[in-house]
Short mmCIF file of C-alpha atoms and ligand atoms in Angstrom, two decimals:
data_model
loop_
_atom_site.label_atom_id
_atom_site.label_comp_id
_atom_site.label_asym_id
_atom_site.label_seq_id
_atom_site.Cartn_x
_atom_site.Cartn_y
_atom_site.Cartn_z
CA MET K 17 -24.14 -24.63 18.25
CA ASN K 18 -24.44 -26.16 14.68
CA ASP K 19 -26.53 -29.20 13.46
CA ILE K 20 -23.62 -31.43 12.67
CA THR K 21 -19.53 -31.78 12.68
CA VAL K 22 -17.69 -33.64 9.98
CA ILE K 23 -14.09 -34.39 10.96
CA GLY K 24 -12.00 -35.40 7.89
CA LEU K 25 -12.41 -33.87 4.67
CA GLY K 26 -10.82 -36.14 2.47
CA ALA K 27 -12.77 -37.48 -0.45
CA MET K 28 -15.26 -39.16 1.75
CA GLY K 29 -15.51 -36.74 4.56
CA SER K 30 -15.91 -33.38 1.71
CA ALA K 31 -18.88 -35.75 -0.20
CA LEU K 32 -20.48 -36.50 3.75
CA ALA K 33 -20.04 -32.44 4.47
CA THR K 34 -21.20 -31.41 1.05
CA CYS K 35 -24.36 -33.72 1.08
CA LEU K 36 -25.36 -32.50 4.69
CA MET K 37 -25.04 -28.83 3.69
CA GLU K 38 -27.24 -29.62 0.72
CA ARG K 39 -30.00 -31.04 2.67
CA GLY K 40 -29.77 -27.83 4.67
CA LEU K 41 -28.08 -28.65 7.88
CA GLY K 42 -25.47 -26.35 9.47
CA VAL K 43 -22.31 -28.20 9.13
CA THR K 44 -19.23 -27.38 11.08
CA VAL K 45 -15.99 -29.27 9.92
CA TRP K 46 -12.32 -29.64 10.52
CA ASN K 47 -9.86 -31.32 8.65
CA ARG K 48 -5.86 -31.69 9.47
CA SER K 49 -4.95 -29.98 6.11
CA ALA K 50 -7.24 -26.66 6.50
CA ASP K 51 -6.97 -25.85 2.88
CA LYS K 52 -9.63 -28.70 2.33
CA ALA K 53 -12.27 -26.93 3.72
CA ALA K 54 -11.97 -24.18 1.55
CA THR K 55 -14.90 -25.22 -0.91
CA LEU K 56 -17.03 -26.36 1.85
CA VAL K 57 -16.53 -22.75 4.04
CA ASP K 58 -17.38 -20.67 0.95
CA ARG K 59 -20.77 -23.08 0.67
CA GLY K 60 -21.62 -21.88 4.37
CA ALA K 61 -19.92 -24.43 6.42
CA ARG K 62 -18.12 -23.36 9.51
CA LEU K 63 -14.40 -24.16 10.13
CA ALA K 64 -13.04 -25.09 13.65
CA ASP K 65 -9.81 -24.14 14.59
CA SER K 66 -9.22 -27.29 16.38
CA PRO K 67 -10.76 -30.80 16.76
CA ARG K 68 -11.72 -29.98 20.35
CA GLU K 69 -13.56 -26.90 19.07
CA ALA K 70 -14.99 -28.90 15.86
CA VAL K 71 -16.63 -31.57 18.83
CA ARG K 72 -18.13 -29.02 20.85
CA ASP K 73 -20.01 -27.05 18.20
CA SER K 74 -22.39 -29.66 17.34
CA PRO K 75 -24.72 -32.32 19.27
CA VAL K 76 -23.44 -35.17 16.92
CA THR K 77 -19.81 -35.47 14.86
CA VAL K 78 -19.09 -37.73 12.24
CA VAL K 79 -15.48 -38.79 11.72
CA SER K 80 -14.41 -40.00 8.17
CA VAL K 81 -10.21 -40.27 8.04
CA LEU K 82 -8.27 -42.77 6.46
CA ASP K 83 -7.85 -45.00 9.54
CA TYR K 84 -8.82 -45.44 13.11
CA ALA K 85 -5.38 -44.30 14.22
CA ALA K 86 -5.76 -41.06 12.34
CA ALA K 87 -9.10 -41.12 14.18
CA GLN K 88 -7.89 -41.57 17.63
CA GLY K 89 -5.02 -39.22 17.23
CA ILE K 90 -7.73 -36.40 16.36
CA LEU K 91 -9.97 -37.44 18.87
CA ASP K 92 -7.29 -37.39 21.80
CA GLN K 93 -7.30 -33.43 20.73
CA ALA K 94 -11.04 -33.45 21.75
CA GLU K 95 -11.80 -35.63 24.65
CA GLU K 96 -12.91 -32.74 26.94
CA ALA K 97 -15.75 -31.74 24.46
CA LEU K 98 -17.12 -35.50 24.23
CA SER K 99 -19.38 -35.44 27.28
CA GLY K 100 -23.00 -35.55 26.38
CA ARG K 101 -22.46 -35.66 22.90
CA THR K 102 -22.41 -38.19 19.87
CA LEU K 103 -19.62 -39.44 17.87
CA VAL K 104 -20.32 -41.48 14.60
CA ASN K 105 -17.10 -43.11 13.42
CA LEU K 106 -17.41 -43.82 9.41
CA THR K 107 -13.70 -44.73 9.28
CA ASN K 108 -12.86 -48.06 7.67
CA GLY K 109 -11.68 -50.56 10.49
CA THR K 110 -11.41 -53.69 12.16
CA PRO K 111 -14.01 -55.23 14.96
CA ALA K 112 -11.49 -54.91 17.39
CA GLN K 113 -10.62 -51.35 16.70
CA ALA K 114 -14.36 -50.47 16.86
CA ARG K 115 -14.59 -51.87 20.15
CA ARG K 116 -11.72 -50.08 21.41
CA MET K 117 -13.16 -46.60 20.04
CA ALA K 118 -16.40 -47.44 21.66
CA ALA K 119 -15.02 -48.26 24.93
CA TRP K 120 -12.77 -45.06 24.93
CA VAL K 121 -15.55 -42.74 23.61
CA GLU K 122 -18.39 -44.24 26.06
CA GLY K 123 -15.87 -43.77 28.90
CA HIS K 124 -15.53 -39.97 28.03
CA GLY K 125 -19.32 -39.83 28.63
CA ALA K 126 -20.46 -39.79 24.72
CA GLY K 127 -22.37 -41.79 22.66
CA TYR K 128 -20.57 -44.16 20.15
CA VAL K 129 -21.85 -45.23 16.98
CA ASP K 130 -19.67 -46.83 14.60
CA GLY K 131 -20.36 -47.01 10.91
CA ALA K 132 -19.55 -47.89 7.55
CA VAL K 133 -20.08 -45.99 3.79
CA MET K 134 -20.63 -48.49 1.36
CA VAL K 135 -20.56 -46.41 -1.91
CA THR K 136 -18.07 -44.20 -3.39
CA PRO K 137 -17.89 -40.34 -2.22
CA GLU K 138 -19.79 -39.51 -5.71
CA MET K 139 -23.05 -41.63 -4.44
CA VAL K 140 -23.37 -40.21 -1.19
CA GLY K 141 -26.95 -39.03 -0.69
CA GLY K 142 -28.05 -40.63 -3.95
CA PRO K 143 -30.31 -43.34 -4.36
CA ASP K 144 -27.97 -45.90 -4.31
CA ALA K 145 -26.06 -44.87 -1.35
CA PHE K 146 -26.01 -46.97 1.62
CA LEU K 147 -24.61 -46.95 5.15
CA LEU K 148 -24.47 -49.69 8.10
CA TYR K 149 -24.56 -48.59 11.56
CA SER K 150 -23.93 -50.33 14.86
CA GLY K 151 -23.71 -49.60 18.40
CA ASN K 152 -25.39 -46.99 20.83
CA GLU K 153 -29.08 -47.37 19.23
CA SER K 154 -30.43 -44.42 21.44
CA ALA K 155 -27.36 -42.48 20.00
CA PHE K 156 -27.97 -43.40 16.37
CA GLY K 157 -31.95 -42.73 17.03
CA GLN K 158 -31.15 -39.35 18.09
CA HIS K 159 -29.52 -38.46 14.68
CA GLU K 160 -30.87 -40.80 12.53
CA ASP K 161 -32.84 -38.03 10.42
CA ALA K 162 -29.81 -36.18 9.80
CA LEU K 163 -27.63 -39.74 9.19
CA SER K 164 -30.51 -40.57 6.70
CA THR K 165 -29.92 -37.92 4.46
CA LEU K 166 -26.06 -39.52 3.32
CA GLY K 167 -28.18 -42.56 1.99
CA ASN K 168 -30.22 -45.26 3.20
CA SER K 169 -29.15 -46.15 6.88
CA THR K 170 -29.47 -49.43 8.10
CA PHE K 171 -28.98 -49.85 12.15
CA ILE K 172 -27.48 -53.70 12.42
CA GLY K 173 -27.50 -53.78 16.11
CA GLU K 174 -26.10 -52.79 19.31
CA ASN K 175 -22.95 -55.32 19.17
CA VAL K 176 -20.62 -51.99 18.01
CA ALA K 177 -18.53 -54.54 16.10
CA SER K 178 -21.02 -55.63 13.43
CA ALA K 179 -20.55 -52.53 11.13
CA ALA K 180 -16.94 -52.96 10.89
CA ILE K 181 -17.51 -56.56 10.14
CA TYR K 182 -20.17 -56.22 7.77
CA ASP K 183 -17.98 -53.21 5.74
CA LEU K 184 -14.97 -55.98 5.92
CA ALA K 185 -17.17 -58.83 4.51
CA LEU K 186 -18.54 -56.44 1.62
CA LEU K 187 -15.34 -55.30 0.99
CA ALA K 188 -13.46 -58.59 0.88
CA SER K 189 -16.42 -59.89 -1.88
CA MET K 190 -15.59 -56.61 -3.95
CA PHE K 191 -11.53 -57.08 -4.02
CA GLY K 192 -11.97 -60.67 -4.50
CA MET K 193 -14.13 -59.90 -7.50
CA PHE K 194 -11.40 -57.12 -8.46
CA GLY K 195 -8.41 -59.44 -8.12
CA GLY K 196 -9.76 -62.15 -10.53
CA TYR K 197 -10.78 -59.29 -12.83
CA LEU K 198 -7.10 -57.73 -12.93
CA HIS K 199 -5.75 -61.01 -13.21
CA ALA K 200 -7.92 -61.55 -16.46
CA ALA K 201 -7.08 -58.39 -17.86
CA ALA K 202 -3.11 -59.09 -17.61
CA LEU K 203 -3.86 -62.71 -18.69
CA LEU K 204 -5.91 -60.98 -22.10
CA ARG K 205 -2.83 -58.41 -22.44
CA SER K 206 -0.74 -61.37 -22.52
CA GLU K 207 -2.17 -62.28 -25.75
CA GLY K 208 -2.47 -58.86 -27.07
CA ILE K 209 -6.25 -58.93 -26.73
CA PRO K 210 -7.78 -55.50 -25.60
CA VAL K 211 -9.65 -56.01 -22.47
CA SER K 212 -12.65 -53.95 -23.39
CA ARG K 213 -13.42 -56.36 -25.87
CA VAL K 214 -13.94 -59.11 -23.11
CA ALA K 215 -15.26 -56.86 -20.53
CA PRO K 216 -18.95 -57.29 -21.21
CA MET K 217 -18.42 -61.32 -21.03
CA ILE K 218 -16.73 -61.16 -17.90
CA MET K 219 -19.63 -59.06 -16.82
CA SER K 220 -21.99 -61.43 -18.04
CA LEU K 221 -20.26 -64.58 -16.49
CA LEU K 222 -20.12 -62.61 -13.17
CA LYS K 223 -23.77 -61.29 -13.11
CA ALA K 224 -25.07 -65.23 -13.71
CA MET K 225 -22.61 -66.14 -10.58
CA ILE K 226 -24.00 -63.58 -8.36
CA GLU K 227 -27.18 -65.36 -8.89
CA LEU K 228 -25.77 -68.25 -6.73
CA TYR K 229 -24.90 -66.44 -3.62
CA PRO K 230 -28.24 -66.68 -1.59
CA ALA K 231 -27.92 -70.61 -2.32
CA ILE K 232 -24.39 -70.67 -0.91
CA ALA K 233 -25.18 -68.62 1.81
CA ARG K 234 -28.17 -70.86 3.11
CA GLU K 235 -25.47 -73.84 2.49
CA VAL K 236 -23.08 -71.90 4.56
CA ASP K 237 -25.68 -71.10 7.51
CA THR K 238 -27.11 -74.54 7.41
CA GLY K 239 -23.89 -76.84 7.22
CA GLU K 240 -25.75 -78.92 4.69
CA TYR K 241 -23.88 -78.70 1.61
CA ALA K 242 -25.31 -79.58 -1.97
CA SER K 243 -23.41 -82.06 -4.56
CA PRO K 244 -23.33 -79.72 -7.53
CA SER K 245 -22.79 -80.41 -11.30
CA SER K 246 -19.72 -78.21 -10.64
CA ASN K 247 -17.88 -79.43 -7.79
CA ASN K 248 -14.86 -78.42 -6.08
CA ALA K 249 -12.41 -80.84 -7.39
CA MET K 250 -13.23 -79.74 -11.19
CA MET K 251 -12.95 -76.41 -10.23
CA ALA K 252 -9.48 -77.25 -8.21
CA ALA K 253 -8.50 -78.80 -11.90
CA ALA K 254 -9.56 -75.46 -13.52
CA LEU K 255 -7.66 -73.01 -11.14
CA LYS K 256 -4.62 -75.04 -11.76
CA ASN K 257 -5.06 -74.33 -15.36
CA ILE K 258 -5.15 -70.68 -14.90
CA LEU K 259 -1.89 -71.13 -13.03
CA ASP K 260 -0.14 -72.82 -15.48
CA GLY K 261 -1.69 -70.91 -18.41
CA SER K 262 -0.29 -67.74 -16.52
CA ARG K 263 3.00 -68.98 -16.05
CA GLU K 264 3.16 -69.80 -19.75
CA GLN K 265 2.23 -66.37 -20.53
CA LYS K 266 4.61 -64.60 -18.27
CA VAL K 267 1.67 -63.31 -15.95
CA ARG K 268 2.34 -63.39 -12.23
CA GLU K 269 0.05 -66.56 -10.70
CA ASP K 270 0.28 -65.26 -6.99
CA LEU K 271 -2.78 -63.47 -6.91
CA LEU K 272 -4.52 -66.54 -7.42
CA THR K 273 -2.22 -69.16 -5.99
CA PRO K 274 -4.05 -69.30 -2.85
CA VAL K 275 -7.73 -69.83 -4.24
CA TRP K 276 -6.48 -72.98 -6.10
CA GLN K 277 -5.00 -74.08 -2.96
CA LEU K 278 -8.11 -73.67 -0.82
CA PHE K 279 -10.37 -75.61 -3.62
CA ASP K 280 -7.34 -78.25 -3.87
CA GLN K 281 -7.48 -78.77 -0.15
CA SER K 282 -11.31 -79.84 -0.87
CA ARG K 283 -10.00 -83.31 -1.74
CA HIS K 284 -8.13 -83.73 1.38
CA HIS K 285 -10.93 -82.92 3.34
CA GLY K 286 -13.48 -85.26 1.27
CA LEU K 287 -15.25 -82.32 -0.03
CA GLY K 288 -13.83 -82.75 -3.71
CA GLU K 289 -17.88 -83.37 -4.70
CA SER K 290 -19.29 -80.54 -2.78
CA ASP K 291 -20.37 -77.05 -3.49
CA ILE K 292 -18.03 -74.33 -2.96
CA SER K 293 -19.86 -73.42 0.19
CA ALA K 294 -17.89 -76.56 1.91
CA LEU K 295 -14.89 -74.42 1.69
CA VAL K 296 -15.80 -71.67 4.10
CA PRO K 297 -14.78 -73.91 7.20
CA LEU K 298 -11.61 -74.51 6.06
CA LEU K 299 -10.93 -70.88 5.96
CA GLU K 300 -11.16 -70.76 9.83
CA ALA K 301 -7.57 -70.19 11.27
CA GLY K 302 -5.75 -73.68 12.42
CA ASP K 303 -7.88 -75.47 9.38
CA SER K 304 -5.24 -74.99 6.58
CA ASP K 305 -3.27 -77.81 5.59
N1 NAP Y 427 -13.00 -42.95 -0.94
C1 NAP Y 427 -14.21 -44.08 -1.10
O1 NAP Y 427 -14.17 -44.53 -2.28
C2 NAP Y 427 -14.50 -44.72 0.31
C3 NAP Y 427 -15.77 -45.55 0.22
C4 NAP Y 427 -16.30 -45.95 1.54
C5 NAP Y 427 -15.39 -45.91 2.74
N2 NAP Y 427 -14.44 -45.10 2.74
C6 NAP Y 427 -13.71 -44.70 3.98
O2 NAP Y 427 -13.69 -43.64 4.20
C7 NAP Y 427 -12.77 -42.93 5.13
C8 NAP Y 427 -12.00 -41.70 4.23
O3 NAP Y 427 -11.48 -42.22 3.06
P1 NAP Y 427 -10.96 -41.08 1.88
O4 NAP Y 427 -11.52 -41.67 0.36
O5 NAP Y 427 -11.85 -39.98 2.32
O6 NAP Y 427 -9.75 -40.82 2.19
P2 NAP Y 427 -8.66 -39.60 1.78
O7 NAP Y 427 -9.18 -38.97 0.48
O8 NAP Y 427 -7.20 -40.34 1.44
O9 NAP Y 427 -8.69 -38.90 2.98
C9 NAP Y 427 -8.08 -39.04 3.90
C10 NAP Y 427 -8.48 -38.37 5.21
O10 NAP Y 427 -7.86 -38.61 6.45
C11 NAP Y 427 -7.03 -37.75 7.03
N3 NAP Y 427 -5.84 -38.24 7.58
C12 NAP Y 427 -5.05 -39.39 7.24
N4 NAP Y 427 -4.02 -39.60 7.75
C13 NAP Y 427 -4.44 -38.49 9.06
C14 NAP Y 427 -3.47 -38.51 10.24
N5 NAP Y 427 -2.45 -39.05 10.69
N6 NAP Y 427 -4.17 -37.49 11.01
C15 NAP Y 427 -5.15 -36.73 10.73
N7 NAP Y 427 -5.84 -36.92 9.70
C16 NAP Y 427 -5.57 -38.02 8.86
C17 NAP Y 427 -6.53 -36.95 5.94
O11 NAP Y 427 -6.40 -35.62 6.12
P3 NAP Y 427 -5.47 -34.51 5.31
O12 NAP Y 427 -6.27 -33.86 4.28
O13 NAP Y 427 -4.73 -33.66 6.17
O14 NAP Y 427 -4.41 -35.58 4.61
C18 NAP Y 427 -7.92 -36.86 5.06
O15 NAP Y 427 -9.20 -35.95 6.00
C19 NAP Y 427 -11.79 -44.27 4.78
O16 NAP Y 427 -11.56 -44.91 6.05
C20 NAP Y 427 -12.21 -45.25 3.82
O17 NAP Y 427 -11.90 -46.54 4.09
C21 NAP Y 427 -13.96 -44.39 1.41
#
C-alpha cells in the first residue's frame, strides 16, 4: 500500500505528483498515456497498470484530468476499488458535476472531496499555492496533512459544490481581466504601439481598481449601492467609445460588447447613477433586456 495515488499526469497532475514525492510521500500514478509517467517512475513513483489498481494502491486518490467526463470515464474502470477509500477530485468543473460525482463516489462507499487548484503547475507546493476543498469533511481531515503539502489548503464547507463555484468565480475574474488585456493589446497594435510600452500603465490601473473589490463586494452583499463619482451611465458612454474606437481601428469589438450592454442596461433600471455593484442582479438569468 502506498501513501497516495495521483490519476492524471498532464501539466497539473505531474506537478501534484512531483510535489507529493518531494515531500517524502510514496506515490502511485496512472495516466491514460503511460509515457507521461516515465520521469516520475524514474524518481520512485509506482506506475499502476489500470485505474482500478491505482485506486486500490492507496487510501486516497487525487484526480486531475481535463474535465469531469474524462474523470468519470477513468473512475468507471475503478469502481470496485473505491469502497473505504477517499477520492479527491481536483479536476475543474461545474457545481452540478461536483454534486453528481459526489453522489456516484459516495454510492460506491468512498469519501468524496471536491477541490480546485488555484495556481499554475509551477507554483504547486510553493508559498503562494492555494487549493480549495469542499465535501466530506472527515475524509478531508484524514488526508489534510498530505494535501497541505500541495499548498495552503482551505476547506470551504460540506456543500460539495462550493469548491467548484469558488473555482469558477475566481477564474471568471481572471478571464474577464485577460479578455480586457487582450483587447487592449489589439487596440495598441492597431496604432503600431508596442504593448510592452503600455503594459506597466495597465498594471498600475488594474492594481488601483482591485483595491475597490472589497467595497463592491460589501455593496453586492448588502444590496445598498453607493452613488460614486464614477457611475454606470458615465462608464456606459466610455465603453461605447471603446467599441466605436475599436471598429474605427479595425479591431473586433465583440469581446467587450456584452460589457457595454450590461452598463447600458443600468439606465433602464434606474441604476445609471449607481456604483457597478448594482449591475450584479442584472446578470441573474431572466433579467436581461
Ligand atoms: N494547468 C494549469 O494552469 C491549471 C491550473 C489550475 C487547475 N488546472 C486544472 O487541472 C486539470 C488538469 O489540467 P492540466 O493542465 O494538467 O491539463 P493537461 O496538461 O492538458 O492534461 C490533461 C490530462 O487529462 C487527461 N485526459 C484528457 N482527456 C482524457 C480522457 N478522455 N480520458 C482520460 N484522460 C484524459 C490527459 O491524459 P493524456 O496524457 O493521456 O492525454 C492528461 O492527463 C484541469 O481540470 C485544469 O482546469 C490546471
